Tab-separated table of C-alpha atoms and ligand atoms in Angstrom:
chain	number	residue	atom	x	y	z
Y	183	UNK	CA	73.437	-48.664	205.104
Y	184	UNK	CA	71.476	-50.436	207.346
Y	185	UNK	CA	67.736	-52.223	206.273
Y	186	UNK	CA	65.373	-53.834	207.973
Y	187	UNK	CA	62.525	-55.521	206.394
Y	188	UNK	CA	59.177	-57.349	208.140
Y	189	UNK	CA	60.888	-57.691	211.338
Y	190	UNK	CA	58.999	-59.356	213.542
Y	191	UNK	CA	59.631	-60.456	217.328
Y	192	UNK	CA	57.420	-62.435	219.400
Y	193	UNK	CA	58.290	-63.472	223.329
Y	194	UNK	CA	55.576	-66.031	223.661
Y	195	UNK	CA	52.654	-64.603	222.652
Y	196	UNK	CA	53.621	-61.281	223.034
Y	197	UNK	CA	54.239	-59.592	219.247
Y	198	UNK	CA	57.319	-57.134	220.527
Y	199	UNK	CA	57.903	-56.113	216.781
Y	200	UNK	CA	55.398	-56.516	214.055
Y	201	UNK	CA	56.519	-56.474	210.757
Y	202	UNK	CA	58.800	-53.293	210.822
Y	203	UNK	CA	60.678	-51.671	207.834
Y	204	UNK	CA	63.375	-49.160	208.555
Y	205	UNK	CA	65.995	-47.921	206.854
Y	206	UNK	CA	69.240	-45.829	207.867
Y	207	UNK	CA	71.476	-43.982	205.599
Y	208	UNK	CA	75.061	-43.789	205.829
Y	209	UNK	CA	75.908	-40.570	207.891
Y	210	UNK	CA	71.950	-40.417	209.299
Y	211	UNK	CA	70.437	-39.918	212.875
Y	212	UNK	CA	67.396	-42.150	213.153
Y	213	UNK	CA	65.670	-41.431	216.129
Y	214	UNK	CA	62.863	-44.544	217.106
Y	215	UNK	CA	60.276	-42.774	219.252
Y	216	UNK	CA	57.562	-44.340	221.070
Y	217	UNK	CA	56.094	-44.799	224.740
Y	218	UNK	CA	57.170	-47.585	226.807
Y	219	UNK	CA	57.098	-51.243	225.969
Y	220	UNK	CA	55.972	-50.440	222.431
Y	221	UNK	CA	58.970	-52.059	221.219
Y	222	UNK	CA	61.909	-50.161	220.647
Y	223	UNK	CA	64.239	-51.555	222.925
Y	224	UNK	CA	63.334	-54.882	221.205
Y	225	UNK	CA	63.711	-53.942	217.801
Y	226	UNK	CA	67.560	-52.495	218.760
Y	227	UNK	CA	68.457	-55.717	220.447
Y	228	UNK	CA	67.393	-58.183	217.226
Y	229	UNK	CA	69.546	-55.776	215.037
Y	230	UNK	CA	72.144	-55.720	217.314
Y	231	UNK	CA	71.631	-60.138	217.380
Y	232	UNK	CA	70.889	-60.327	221.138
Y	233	UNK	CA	67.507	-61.470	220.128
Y	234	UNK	CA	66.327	-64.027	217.353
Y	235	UNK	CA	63.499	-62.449	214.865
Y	236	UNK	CA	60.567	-64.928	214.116
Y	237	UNK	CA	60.810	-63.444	210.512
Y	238	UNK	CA	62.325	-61.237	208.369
Y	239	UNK	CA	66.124	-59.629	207.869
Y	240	UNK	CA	68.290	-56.931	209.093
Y	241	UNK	CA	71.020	-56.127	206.109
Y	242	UNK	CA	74.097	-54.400	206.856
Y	243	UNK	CA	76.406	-52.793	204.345
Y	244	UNK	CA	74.520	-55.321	201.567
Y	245	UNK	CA	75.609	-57.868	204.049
Y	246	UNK	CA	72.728	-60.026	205.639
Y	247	UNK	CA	73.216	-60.403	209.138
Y	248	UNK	CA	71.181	-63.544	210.262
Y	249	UNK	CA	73.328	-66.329	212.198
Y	250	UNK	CA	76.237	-63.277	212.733
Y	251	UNK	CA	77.248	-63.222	216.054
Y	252	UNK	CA	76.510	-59.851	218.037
Y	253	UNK	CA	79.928	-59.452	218.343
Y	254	UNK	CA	81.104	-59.591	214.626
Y	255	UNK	CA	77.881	-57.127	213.515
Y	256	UNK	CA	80.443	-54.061	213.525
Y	257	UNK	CA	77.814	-52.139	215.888
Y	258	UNK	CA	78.018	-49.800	218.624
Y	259	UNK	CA	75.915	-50.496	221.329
Y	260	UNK	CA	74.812	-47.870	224.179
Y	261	UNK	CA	72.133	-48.778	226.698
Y	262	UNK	CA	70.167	-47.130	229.385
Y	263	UNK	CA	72.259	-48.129	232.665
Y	264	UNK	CA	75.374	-47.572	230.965
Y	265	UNK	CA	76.473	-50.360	232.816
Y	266	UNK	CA	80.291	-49.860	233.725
Y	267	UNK	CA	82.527	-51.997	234.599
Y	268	UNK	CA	83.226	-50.740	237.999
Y	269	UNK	CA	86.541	-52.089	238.911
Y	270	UNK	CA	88.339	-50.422	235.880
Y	271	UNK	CA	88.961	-47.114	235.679
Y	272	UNK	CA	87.947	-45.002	232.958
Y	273	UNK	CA	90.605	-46.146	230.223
Y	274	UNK	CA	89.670	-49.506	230.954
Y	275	UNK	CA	86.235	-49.447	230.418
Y	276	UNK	CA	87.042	-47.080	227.384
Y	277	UNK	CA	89.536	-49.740	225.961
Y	278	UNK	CA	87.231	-52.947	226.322
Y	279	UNK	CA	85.667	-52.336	223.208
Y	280	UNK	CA	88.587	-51.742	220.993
Y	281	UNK	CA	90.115	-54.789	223.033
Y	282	UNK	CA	87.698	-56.689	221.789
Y	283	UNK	CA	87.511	-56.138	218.642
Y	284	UNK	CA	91.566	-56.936	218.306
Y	285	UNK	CA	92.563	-53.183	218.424
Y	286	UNK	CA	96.635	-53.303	218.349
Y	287	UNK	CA	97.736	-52.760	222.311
Y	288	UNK	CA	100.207	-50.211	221.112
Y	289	UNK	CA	97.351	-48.006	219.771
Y	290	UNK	CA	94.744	-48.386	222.920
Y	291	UNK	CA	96.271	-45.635	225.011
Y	292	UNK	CA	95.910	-42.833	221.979
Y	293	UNK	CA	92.386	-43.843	220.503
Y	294	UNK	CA	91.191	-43.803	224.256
Y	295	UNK	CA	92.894	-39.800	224.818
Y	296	UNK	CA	91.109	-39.053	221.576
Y	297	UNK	CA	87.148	-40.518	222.364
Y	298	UNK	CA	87.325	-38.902	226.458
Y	299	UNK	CA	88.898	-35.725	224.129
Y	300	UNK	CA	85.445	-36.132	221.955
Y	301	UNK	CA	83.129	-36.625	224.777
Y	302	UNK	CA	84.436	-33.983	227.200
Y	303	UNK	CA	86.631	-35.845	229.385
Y	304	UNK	CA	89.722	-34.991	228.458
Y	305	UNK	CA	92.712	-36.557	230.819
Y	306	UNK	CA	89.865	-38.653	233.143
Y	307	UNK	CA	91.353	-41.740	232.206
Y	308	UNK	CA	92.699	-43.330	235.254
Y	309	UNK	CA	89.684	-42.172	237.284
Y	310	UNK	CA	87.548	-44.673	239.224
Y	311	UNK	CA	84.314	-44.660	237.454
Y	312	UNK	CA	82.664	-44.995	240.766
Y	313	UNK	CA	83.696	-41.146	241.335
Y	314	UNK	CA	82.197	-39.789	238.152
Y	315	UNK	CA	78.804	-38.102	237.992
Y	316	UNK	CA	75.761	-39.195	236.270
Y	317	UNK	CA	76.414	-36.950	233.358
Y	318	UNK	CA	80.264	-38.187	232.994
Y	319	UNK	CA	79.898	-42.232	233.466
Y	320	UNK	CA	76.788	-41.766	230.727
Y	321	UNK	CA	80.027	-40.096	228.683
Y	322	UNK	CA	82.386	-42.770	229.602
Y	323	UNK	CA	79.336	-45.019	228.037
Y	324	UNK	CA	79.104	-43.000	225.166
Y	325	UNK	CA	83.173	-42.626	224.880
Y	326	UNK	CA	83.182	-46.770	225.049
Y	327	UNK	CA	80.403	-46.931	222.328
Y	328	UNK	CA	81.995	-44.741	219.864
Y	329	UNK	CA	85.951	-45.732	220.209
Y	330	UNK	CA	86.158	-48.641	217.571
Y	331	UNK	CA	84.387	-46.602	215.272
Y	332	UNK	CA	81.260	-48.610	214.680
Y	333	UNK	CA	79.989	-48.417	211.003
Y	334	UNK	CA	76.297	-48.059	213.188
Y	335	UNK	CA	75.516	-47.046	216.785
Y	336	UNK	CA	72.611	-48.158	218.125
Y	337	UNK	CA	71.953	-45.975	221.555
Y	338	UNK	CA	68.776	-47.445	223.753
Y	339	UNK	CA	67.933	-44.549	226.003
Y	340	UNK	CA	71.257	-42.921	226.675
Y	341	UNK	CA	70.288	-40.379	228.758
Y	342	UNK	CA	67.178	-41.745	230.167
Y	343	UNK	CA	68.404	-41.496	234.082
Y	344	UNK	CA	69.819	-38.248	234.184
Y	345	UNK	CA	67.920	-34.934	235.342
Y	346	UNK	CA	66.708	-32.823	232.759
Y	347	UNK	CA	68.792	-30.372	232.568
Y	348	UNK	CA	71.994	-32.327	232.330
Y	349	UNK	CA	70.011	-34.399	229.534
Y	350	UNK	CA	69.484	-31.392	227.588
Y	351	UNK	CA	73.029	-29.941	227.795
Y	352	UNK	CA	73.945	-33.779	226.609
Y	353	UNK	CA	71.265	-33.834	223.663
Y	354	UNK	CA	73.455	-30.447	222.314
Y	355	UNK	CA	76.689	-32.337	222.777
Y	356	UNK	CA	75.026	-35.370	220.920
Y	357	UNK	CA	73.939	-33.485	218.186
Y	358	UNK	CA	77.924	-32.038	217.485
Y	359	UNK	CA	79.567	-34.717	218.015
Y	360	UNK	CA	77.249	-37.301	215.807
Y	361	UNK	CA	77.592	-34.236	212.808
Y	362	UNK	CA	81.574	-34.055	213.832
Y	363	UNK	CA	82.186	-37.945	213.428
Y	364	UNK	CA	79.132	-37.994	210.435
Y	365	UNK	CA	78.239	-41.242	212.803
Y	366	UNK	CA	75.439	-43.288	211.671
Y	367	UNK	CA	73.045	-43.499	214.529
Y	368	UNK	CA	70.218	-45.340	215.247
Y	369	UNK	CA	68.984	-43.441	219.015
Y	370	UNK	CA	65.597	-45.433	220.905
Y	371	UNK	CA	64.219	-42.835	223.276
Y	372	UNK	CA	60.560	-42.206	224.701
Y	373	UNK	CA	61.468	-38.629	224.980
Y	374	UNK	CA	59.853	-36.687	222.051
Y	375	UNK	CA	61.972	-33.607	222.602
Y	376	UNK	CA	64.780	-35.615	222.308
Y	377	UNK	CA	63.751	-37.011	219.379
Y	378	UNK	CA	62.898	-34.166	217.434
Y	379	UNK	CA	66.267	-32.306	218.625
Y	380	UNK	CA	68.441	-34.899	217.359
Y	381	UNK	CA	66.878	-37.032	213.959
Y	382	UNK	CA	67.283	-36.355	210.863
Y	383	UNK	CA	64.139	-38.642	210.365
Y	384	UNK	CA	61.956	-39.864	213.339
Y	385	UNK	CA	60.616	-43.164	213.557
Y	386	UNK	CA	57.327	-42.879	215.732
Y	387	UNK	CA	56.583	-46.540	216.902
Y	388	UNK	CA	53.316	-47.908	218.724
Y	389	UNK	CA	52.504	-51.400	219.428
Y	390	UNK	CA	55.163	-52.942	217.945
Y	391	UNK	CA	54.143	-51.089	214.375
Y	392	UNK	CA	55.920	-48.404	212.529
Y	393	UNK	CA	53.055	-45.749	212.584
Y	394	UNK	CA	55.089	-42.853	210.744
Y	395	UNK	CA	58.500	-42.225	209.783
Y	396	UNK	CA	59.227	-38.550	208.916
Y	397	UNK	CA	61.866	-35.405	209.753
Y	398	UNK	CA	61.518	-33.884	212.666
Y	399	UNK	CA	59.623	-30.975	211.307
Y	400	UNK	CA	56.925	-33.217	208.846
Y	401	UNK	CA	56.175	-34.944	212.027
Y	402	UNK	CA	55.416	-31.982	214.635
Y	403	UNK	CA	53.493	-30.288	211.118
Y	404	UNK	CA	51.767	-32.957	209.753
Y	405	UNK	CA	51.320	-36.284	212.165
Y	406	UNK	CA	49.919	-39.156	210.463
Y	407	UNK	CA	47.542	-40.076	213.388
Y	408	UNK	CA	46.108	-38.042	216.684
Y	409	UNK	CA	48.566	-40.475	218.172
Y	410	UNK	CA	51.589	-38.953	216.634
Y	411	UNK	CA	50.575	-35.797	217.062
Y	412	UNK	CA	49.669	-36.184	220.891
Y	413	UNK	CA	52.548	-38.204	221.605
Y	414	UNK	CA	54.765	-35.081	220.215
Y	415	UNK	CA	52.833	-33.095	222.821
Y	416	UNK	CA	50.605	-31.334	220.806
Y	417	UNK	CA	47.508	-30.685	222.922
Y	418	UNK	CA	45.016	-28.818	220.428
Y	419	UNK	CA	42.589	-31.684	218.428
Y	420	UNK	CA	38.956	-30.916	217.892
Y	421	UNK	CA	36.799	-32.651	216.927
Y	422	UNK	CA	35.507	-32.984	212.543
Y	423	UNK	CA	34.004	-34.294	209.798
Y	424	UNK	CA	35.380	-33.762	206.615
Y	425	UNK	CA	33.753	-34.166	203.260
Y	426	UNK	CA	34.759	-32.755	199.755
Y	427	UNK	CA	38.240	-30.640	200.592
Y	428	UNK	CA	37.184	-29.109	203.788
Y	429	UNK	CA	36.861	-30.057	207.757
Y	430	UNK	CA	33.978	-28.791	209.999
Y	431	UNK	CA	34.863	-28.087	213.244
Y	432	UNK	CA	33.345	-25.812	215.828
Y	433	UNK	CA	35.928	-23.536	215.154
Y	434	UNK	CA	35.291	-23.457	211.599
Y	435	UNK	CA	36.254	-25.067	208.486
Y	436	UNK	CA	39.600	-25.699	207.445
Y	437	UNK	CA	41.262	-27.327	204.189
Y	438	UNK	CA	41.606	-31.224	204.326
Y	439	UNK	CA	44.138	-32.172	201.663
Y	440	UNK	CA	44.375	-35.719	202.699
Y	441	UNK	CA	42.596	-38.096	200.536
Y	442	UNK	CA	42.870	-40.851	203.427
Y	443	UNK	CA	40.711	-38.902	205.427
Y	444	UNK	CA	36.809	-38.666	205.101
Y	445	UNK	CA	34.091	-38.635	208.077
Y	446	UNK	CA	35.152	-38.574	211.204
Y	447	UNK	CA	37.969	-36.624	211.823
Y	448	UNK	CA	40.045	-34.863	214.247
Y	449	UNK	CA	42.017	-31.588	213.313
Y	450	UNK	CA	45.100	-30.754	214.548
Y	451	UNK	CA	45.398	-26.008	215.675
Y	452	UNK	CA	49.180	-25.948	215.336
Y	453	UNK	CA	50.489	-23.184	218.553
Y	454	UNK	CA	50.478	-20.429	215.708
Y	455	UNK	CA	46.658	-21.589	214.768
Y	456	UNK	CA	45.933	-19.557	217.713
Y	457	UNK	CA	45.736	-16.431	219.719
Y	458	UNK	CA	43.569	-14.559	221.867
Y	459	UNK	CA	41.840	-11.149	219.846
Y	460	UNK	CA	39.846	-8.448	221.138
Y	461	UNK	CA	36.439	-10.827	218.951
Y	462	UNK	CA	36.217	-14.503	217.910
Y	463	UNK	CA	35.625	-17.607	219.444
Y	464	UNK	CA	34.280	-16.998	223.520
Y	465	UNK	CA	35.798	-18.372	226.525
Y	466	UNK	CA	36.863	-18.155	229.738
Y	467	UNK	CA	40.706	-19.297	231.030
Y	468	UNK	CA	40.415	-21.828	232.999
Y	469	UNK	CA	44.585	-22.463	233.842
Y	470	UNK	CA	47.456	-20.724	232.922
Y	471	UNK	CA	51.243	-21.839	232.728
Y	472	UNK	CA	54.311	-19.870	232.915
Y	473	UNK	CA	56.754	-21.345	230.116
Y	474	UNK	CA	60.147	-19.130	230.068
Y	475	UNK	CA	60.068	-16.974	227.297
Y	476	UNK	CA	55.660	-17.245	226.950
Y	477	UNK	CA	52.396	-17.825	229.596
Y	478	UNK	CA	50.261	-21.035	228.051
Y	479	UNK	CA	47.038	-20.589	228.904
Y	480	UNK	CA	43.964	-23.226	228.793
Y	481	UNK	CA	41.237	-22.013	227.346
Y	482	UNK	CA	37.488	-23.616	227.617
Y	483	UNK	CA	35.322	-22.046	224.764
Y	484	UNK	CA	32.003	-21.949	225.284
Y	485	UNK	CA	31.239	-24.024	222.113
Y	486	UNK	CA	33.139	-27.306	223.735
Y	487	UNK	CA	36.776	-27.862	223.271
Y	488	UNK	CA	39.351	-26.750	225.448
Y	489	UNK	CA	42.633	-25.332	224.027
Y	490	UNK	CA	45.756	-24.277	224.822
Y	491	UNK	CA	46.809	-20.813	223.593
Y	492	UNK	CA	50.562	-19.357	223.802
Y	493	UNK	CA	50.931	-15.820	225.050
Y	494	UNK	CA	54.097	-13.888	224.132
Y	495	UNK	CA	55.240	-10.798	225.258
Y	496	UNK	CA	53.203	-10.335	228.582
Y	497	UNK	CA	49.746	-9.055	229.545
Y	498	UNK	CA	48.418	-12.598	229.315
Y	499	UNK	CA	44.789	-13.004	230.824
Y	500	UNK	CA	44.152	-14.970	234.777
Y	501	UNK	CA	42.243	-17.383	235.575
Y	502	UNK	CA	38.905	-16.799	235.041
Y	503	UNK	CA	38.776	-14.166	232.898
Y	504	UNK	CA	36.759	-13.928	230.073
Y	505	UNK	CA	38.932	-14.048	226.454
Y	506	UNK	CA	38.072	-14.296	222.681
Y	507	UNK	CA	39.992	-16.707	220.004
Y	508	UNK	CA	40.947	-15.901	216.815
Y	509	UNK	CA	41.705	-18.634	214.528
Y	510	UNK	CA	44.564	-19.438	211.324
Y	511	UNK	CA	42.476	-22.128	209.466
Y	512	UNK	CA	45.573	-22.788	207.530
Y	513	UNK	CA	47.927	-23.741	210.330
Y	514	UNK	CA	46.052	-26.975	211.166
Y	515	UNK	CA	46.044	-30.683	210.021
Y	516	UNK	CA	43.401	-32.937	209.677
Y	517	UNK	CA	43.564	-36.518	211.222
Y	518	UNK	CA	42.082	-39.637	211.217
Y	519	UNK	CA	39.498	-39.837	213.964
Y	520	UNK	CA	41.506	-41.521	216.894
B	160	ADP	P1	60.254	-50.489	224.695
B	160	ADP	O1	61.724	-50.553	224.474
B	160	ADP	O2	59.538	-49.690	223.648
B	160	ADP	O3	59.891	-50.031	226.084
B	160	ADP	P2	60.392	-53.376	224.634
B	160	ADP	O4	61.019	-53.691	223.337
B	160	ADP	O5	61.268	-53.421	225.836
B	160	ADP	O6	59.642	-51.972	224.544
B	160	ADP	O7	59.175	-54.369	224.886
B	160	ADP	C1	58.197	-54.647	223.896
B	160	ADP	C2	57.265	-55.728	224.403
B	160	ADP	O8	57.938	-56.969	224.502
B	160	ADP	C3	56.688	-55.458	225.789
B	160	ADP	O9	55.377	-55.933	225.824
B	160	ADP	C4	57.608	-56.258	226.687
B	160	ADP	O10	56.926	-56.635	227.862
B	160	ADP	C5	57.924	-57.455	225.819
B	160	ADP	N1	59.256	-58.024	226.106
B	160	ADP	C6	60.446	-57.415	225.922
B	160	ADP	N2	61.472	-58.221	226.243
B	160	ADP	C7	60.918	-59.386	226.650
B	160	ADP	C8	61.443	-60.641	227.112
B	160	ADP	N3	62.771	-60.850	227.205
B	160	ADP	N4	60.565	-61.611	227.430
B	160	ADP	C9	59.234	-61.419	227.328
B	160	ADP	N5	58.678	-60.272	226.892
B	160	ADP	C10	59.490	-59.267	226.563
């Protein structure tokens, strides 16, 4: 549905987007992941025609979009701050959209029922957005976004100022209500959890360069770069070299089936790579971290690296003890040198 191809940006001399590809299916959730001032924001405005590309095209529907005016792109647009227009009340800022896009005045009043329905607002209309929570003027946002039924919506951040707990409760309710309407979706966030609990593919972005596009699963698995896979929050990379098939680490050798990938290397102990054992690899815990349902603890082996290990089901070692490592050679990944 939607294409981009060699987009690039530039604010001065500043390259904001560097000759990006993406593509979005009709009915997909694109999530376009990457830390801060990498680009993102950038690449969402210049597809939503708020800012001119130095070169290449963004194609809509088979329909290419340069000199269309923001306005006429048939996008939804969601950004960080919400931004709500405070002297209408909910309806009103609900109805803007679909006022602007020539929505028949007879049919505002139902189509707005039906989005604060979808979003979990039901009957909130004539409230005074400067009443509403956090959590329910990002929904009034979202409700606004979504009313005229955009063939795309492009969310930047949505739920980047609210506390985490309210932003996970709100990822959930994303997740339904994008499957419910079969919404096309193109979501910028920073947040990898966010990412991964809402794409159907994830675009991971650095430096104004695509650096890996893959489902959520492929990515956490099998990251194209220790840069993927420490931006996902994966903490355990050691140190390789890999030659004919295999990786040496100090932990072993593992299988290397990338043929992009010789010399210096870096493999990637996925959590179930690891485990403490009564023999195996020698160290001593040197922090420990309660997490719910499992105790992480850091462990600094005496041959170098320093790991984290997942503990379920109690008993797991204190600081300072002495513990042993036992290691899955086949639940690991083998990356580029970063
Ligand atoms: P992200 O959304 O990933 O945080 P942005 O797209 O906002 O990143 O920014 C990408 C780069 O472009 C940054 O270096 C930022 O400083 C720069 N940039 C963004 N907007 C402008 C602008 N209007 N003028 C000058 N530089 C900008």
């Amino acid at each position: 549905m939607l294409s981009v191809r060699d987009l690039t940006v530039r604010f001065g001399d500043t390259v904001a987007v560097a000759d990006v590809d993406l593509d979005v299916g009709a009915g997909e959730v694109v999530c376009v992941l990457g830390p801060s001032g990498c680009g993102k924001s950038t690449l969402l405005r210049t597809i939503a025609g708020l800012e001119r590309p130095a070169a290449g095209e963004v194609v809509l529907d088979g329909r290419d979009l340069a000199g269309v005016r923001p306005d006429q792109r048939g996008l939804g647009m969601m950004f960080q701050d919400g931004a709500l227009f405070p002297h209408r009340d909910v309806a009103g800022n609900v109805a803007f959209g679909l006022r602007m896009r020539g929505w028949p005045r007879a049919d505002l009043g139902r189509r707005v029922a039906e989005v604060l329905e979808l979003v979990g607002l039901p009957g909130l209309g004539d409230r005074n957005v400067a009443t509403l929570s956090g959590g329910e003027q990002q929904r009034v946002a979202l409700a606004r976004a979504i009313a005229p039924e955009p063939r795309l919506l492009m969310l930047d951040e949505p739920l980047g100022s609210l506390d985490r707990g309210l932003r996970d409760r709100l990822i959930g309710e994303l997740r339904e209500l994008f499957a419910r309407l079969g919404s096309t979706v193109l979501y910028v966030t920073h947040d990898q959890d966010e990412a991964l609990a809402l794409a159907d593919r994830v675009v991971v972005m650095r430096a104004g360069e695509v650096v890996q596009v893959a489902a959520p699963d492929l990515l956490w698995r099998r990251p194209a770069t220790a840069f993927v896979a420490r931006f996902l929050g994966q903490r355990n990379l050691v140190a390789a070299h890999v030659r004919d098939g295999r990786a040496t680490t100090v932990l072993g050798d593992v299988p290397s089936t990338r043929d992009d990938v010789a010399g210096a290397a870096e493999v990637l102990f996925l959590p179930d790579a690891l485990r403490l054992a009564g023999d195996g690899h020698a160290g001593r815990v040197v922090s420990r971290r309660f997490a719910g349902d499992h105790v992480v603890v850091t462990v600094e082996l005496d041959d170098g690296p320093t790991l984290d290990v997942a503990c379920w089901g109690g008993g797991a070692p204190v600081v300072g003890e002495d513990v042993h490592l036992a290691v899955d050679p086949t639940a690991t990944w083998v990356v580029p040198a970063g």
